[in-house]
Structure formats: C-alpha cells, structure tokens
PDB file of C-alpha atoms in Angstrom:
ATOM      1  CA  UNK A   1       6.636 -53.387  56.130  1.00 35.00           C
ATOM      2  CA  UNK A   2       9.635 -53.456  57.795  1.00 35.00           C
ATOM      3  CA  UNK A   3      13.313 -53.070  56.697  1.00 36.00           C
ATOM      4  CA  UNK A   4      16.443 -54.596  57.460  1.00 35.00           C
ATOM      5  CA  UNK A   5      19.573 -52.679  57.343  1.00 36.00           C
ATOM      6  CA  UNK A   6      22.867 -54.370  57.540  1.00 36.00           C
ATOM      7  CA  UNK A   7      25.668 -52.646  59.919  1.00 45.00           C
ATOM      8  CA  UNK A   8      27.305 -51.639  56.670  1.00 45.00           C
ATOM      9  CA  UNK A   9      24.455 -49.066  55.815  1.00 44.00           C
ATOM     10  CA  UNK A  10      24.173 -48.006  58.849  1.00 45.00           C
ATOM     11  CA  UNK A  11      27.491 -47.214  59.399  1.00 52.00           C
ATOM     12  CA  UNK A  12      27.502 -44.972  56.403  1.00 54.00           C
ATOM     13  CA  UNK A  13      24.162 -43.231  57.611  1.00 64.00           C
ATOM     14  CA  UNK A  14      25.902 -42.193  60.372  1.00 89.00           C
ATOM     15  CA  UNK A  15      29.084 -41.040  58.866  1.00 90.00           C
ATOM     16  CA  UNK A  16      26.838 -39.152  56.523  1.00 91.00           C
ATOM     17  CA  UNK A  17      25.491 -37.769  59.429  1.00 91.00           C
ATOM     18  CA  UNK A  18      28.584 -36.346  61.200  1.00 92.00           C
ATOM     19  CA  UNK A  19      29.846 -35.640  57.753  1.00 92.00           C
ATOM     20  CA  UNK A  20      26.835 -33.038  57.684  1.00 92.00           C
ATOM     21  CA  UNK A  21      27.069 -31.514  60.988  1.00 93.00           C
ATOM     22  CA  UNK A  22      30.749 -30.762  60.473  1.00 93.00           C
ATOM     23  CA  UNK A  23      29.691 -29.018  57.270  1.00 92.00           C
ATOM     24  CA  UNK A  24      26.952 -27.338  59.832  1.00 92.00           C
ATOM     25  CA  UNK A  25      29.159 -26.308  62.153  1.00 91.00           C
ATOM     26  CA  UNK A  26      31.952 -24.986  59.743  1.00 90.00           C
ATOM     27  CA  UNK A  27      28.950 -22.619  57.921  1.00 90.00           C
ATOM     28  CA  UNK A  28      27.798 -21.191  61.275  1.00 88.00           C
ATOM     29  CA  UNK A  29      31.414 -20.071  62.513  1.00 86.00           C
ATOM     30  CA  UNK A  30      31.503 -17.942  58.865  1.00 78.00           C
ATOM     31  CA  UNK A  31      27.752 -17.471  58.344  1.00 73.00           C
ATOM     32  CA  UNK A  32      24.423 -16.232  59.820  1.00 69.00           C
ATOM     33  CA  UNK A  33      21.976 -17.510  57.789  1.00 74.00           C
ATOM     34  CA  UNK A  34      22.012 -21.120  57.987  1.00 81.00           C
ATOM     35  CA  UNK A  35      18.331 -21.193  58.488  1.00 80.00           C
ATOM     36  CA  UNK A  36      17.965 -20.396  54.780  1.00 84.00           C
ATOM     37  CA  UNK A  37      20.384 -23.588  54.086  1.00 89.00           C
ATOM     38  CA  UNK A  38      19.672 -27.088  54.072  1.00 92.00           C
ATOM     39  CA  UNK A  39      22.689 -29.573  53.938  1.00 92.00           C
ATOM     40  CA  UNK A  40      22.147 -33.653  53.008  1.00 93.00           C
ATOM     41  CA  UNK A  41      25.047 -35.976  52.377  1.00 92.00           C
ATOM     42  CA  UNK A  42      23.641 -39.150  51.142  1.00 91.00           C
ATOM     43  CA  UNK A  43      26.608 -41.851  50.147  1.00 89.00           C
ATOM     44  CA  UNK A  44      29.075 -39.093  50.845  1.00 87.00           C
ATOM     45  CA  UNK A  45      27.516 -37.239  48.136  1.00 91.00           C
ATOM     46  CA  UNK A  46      26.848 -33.625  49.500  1.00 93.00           C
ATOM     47  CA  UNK A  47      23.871 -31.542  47.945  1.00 93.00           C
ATOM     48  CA  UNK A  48      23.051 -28.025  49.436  1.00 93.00           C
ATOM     49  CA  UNK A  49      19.907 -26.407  48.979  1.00 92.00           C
ATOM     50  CA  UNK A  50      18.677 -22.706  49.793  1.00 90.00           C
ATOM     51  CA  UNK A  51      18.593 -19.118  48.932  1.00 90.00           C
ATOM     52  CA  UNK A  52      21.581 -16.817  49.370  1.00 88.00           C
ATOM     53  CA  UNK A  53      20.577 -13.018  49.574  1.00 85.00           C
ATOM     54  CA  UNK A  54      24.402 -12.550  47.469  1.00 87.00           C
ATOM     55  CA  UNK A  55      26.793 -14.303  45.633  1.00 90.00           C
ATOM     56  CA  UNK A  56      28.950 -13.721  48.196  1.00 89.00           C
ATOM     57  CA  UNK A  57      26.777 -15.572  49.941  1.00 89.00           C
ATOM     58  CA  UNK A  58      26.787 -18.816  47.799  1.00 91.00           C
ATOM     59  CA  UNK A  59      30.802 -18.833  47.412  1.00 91.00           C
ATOM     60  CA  UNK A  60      31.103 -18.735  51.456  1.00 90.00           C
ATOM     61  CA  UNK A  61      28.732 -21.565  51.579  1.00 91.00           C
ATOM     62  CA  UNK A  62      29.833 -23.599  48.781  1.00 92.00           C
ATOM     63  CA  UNK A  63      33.865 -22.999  49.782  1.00 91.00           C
ATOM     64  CA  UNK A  64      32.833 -23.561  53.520  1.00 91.00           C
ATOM     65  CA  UNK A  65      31.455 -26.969  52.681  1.00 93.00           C
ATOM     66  CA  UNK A  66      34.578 -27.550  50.442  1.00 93.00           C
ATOM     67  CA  UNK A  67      37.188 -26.968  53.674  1.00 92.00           C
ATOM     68  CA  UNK A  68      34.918 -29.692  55.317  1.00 92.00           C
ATOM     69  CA  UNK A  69      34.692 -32.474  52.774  1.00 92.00           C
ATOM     70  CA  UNK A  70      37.729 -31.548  50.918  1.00 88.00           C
ATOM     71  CA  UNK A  71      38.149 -31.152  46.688  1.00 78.00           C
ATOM     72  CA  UNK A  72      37.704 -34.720  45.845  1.00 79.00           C
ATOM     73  CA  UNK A  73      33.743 -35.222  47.421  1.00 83.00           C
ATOM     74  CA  UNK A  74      31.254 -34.004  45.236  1.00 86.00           C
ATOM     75  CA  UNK A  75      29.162 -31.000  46.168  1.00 89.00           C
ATOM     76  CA  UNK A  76      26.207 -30.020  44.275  1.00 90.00           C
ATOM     77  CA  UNK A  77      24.674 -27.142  44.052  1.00 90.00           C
ATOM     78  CA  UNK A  78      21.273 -26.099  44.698  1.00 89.00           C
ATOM     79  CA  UNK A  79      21.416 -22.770  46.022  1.00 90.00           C
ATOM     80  CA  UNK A  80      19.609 -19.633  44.475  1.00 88.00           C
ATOM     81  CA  UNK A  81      20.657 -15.552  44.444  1.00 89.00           C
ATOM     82  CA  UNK A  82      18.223 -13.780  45.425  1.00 83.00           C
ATOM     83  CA  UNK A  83      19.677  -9.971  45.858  1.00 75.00           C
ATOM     84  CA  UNK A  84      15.719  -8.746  46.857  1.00 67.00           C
ATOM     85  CA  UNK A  85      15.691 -10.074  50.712  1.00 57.00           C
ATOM     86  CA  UNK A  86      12.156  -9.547  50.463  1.00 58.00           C
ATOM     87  CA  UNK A  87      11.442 -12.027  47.719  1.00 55.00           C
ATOM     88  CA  UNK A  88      13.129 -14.683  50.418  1.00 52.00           C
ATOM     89  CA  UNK A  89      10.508 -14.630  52.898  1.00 55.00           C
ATOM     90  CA  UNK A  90      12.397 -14.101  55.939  1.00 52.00           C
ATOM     91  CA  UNK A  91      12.546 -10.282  56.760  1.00 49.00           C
ATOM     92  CA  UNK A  92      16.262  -9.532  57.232  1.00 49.00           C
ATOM     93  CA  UNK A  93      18.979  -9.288  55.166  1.00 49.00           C
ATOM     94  CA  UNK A  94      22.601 -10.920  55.727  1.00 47.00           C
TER      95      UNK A  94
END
C-alpha cells in the first residue's frame, strides 16, 4: 500500500521537523541529558517525553522548549522525576 501525500503535508512534516531540532538544539546549549529526552512535534503540537533526575530538571526542559516555540504552541508534558538516578537506568546523575 502506498500513500500519497500532497505538498501541503509535507510541508508541515518538515516544519515540524526543524521546529524539533530548534527545540533540540536550544535543550543541549542549557542541558546534558538530552539522551533521557525525546521531543515530537506533530501539527505543531509539541509533546516531550523522558525522565528528569530533578525538578529542576523538568522546568529547564519544559521553559527551554517554551523560548523555542513561544507561549501560544502547546507543549505537553510527559516527563517523569525521578530523584533516585539509579531507578533511571543510565548510571550518572545530572
């Protein structure tokens, strides 16, 4: 099965794109642990995902993203505390 997408979608798949590697790029200049982050825009719709070892943390994602896509986008939140680095996985703290 095959389908057809009309310049229109694509042209928002690839601003949704860009719109995500800005919001990339902005967390990495404030952040180290992106790899514990995962960013989709869909529609212009952004929805991160991920576990924060701090609150701190989540705000410096979540305000991060906000700079990017500015106060009227939606952002929705996905991302869990978890103070005990160890439950994470990942073997270092932030």
């Amino acid at each position: 099965m095959s389908v057809l997408l009309s310049p229109r979608h694509l042209k928002s798949d690839n601003a949704d794109d860009q719109l995500a590697h800005r919001i990339q790029r902005q967390l990495a200049a404030e952040s180290r642990a992106l790899s514990r982050l995962q960013i989709k825009v869909t529609d212009g719709v952004v929805t991160l995902r991920g576990v924060a070892t701090s609150f701190y943390q989540k705000q410096l994602w979540l305000h991060g993203t906000k700079r990017v896509v500015g106060a009227e986008r939606v952002v929705n939140d996905g991302i869990t505390v978890t103070p005990n680095w160890e439950d994470t996985g990942f073997g270092w703290r932030d």
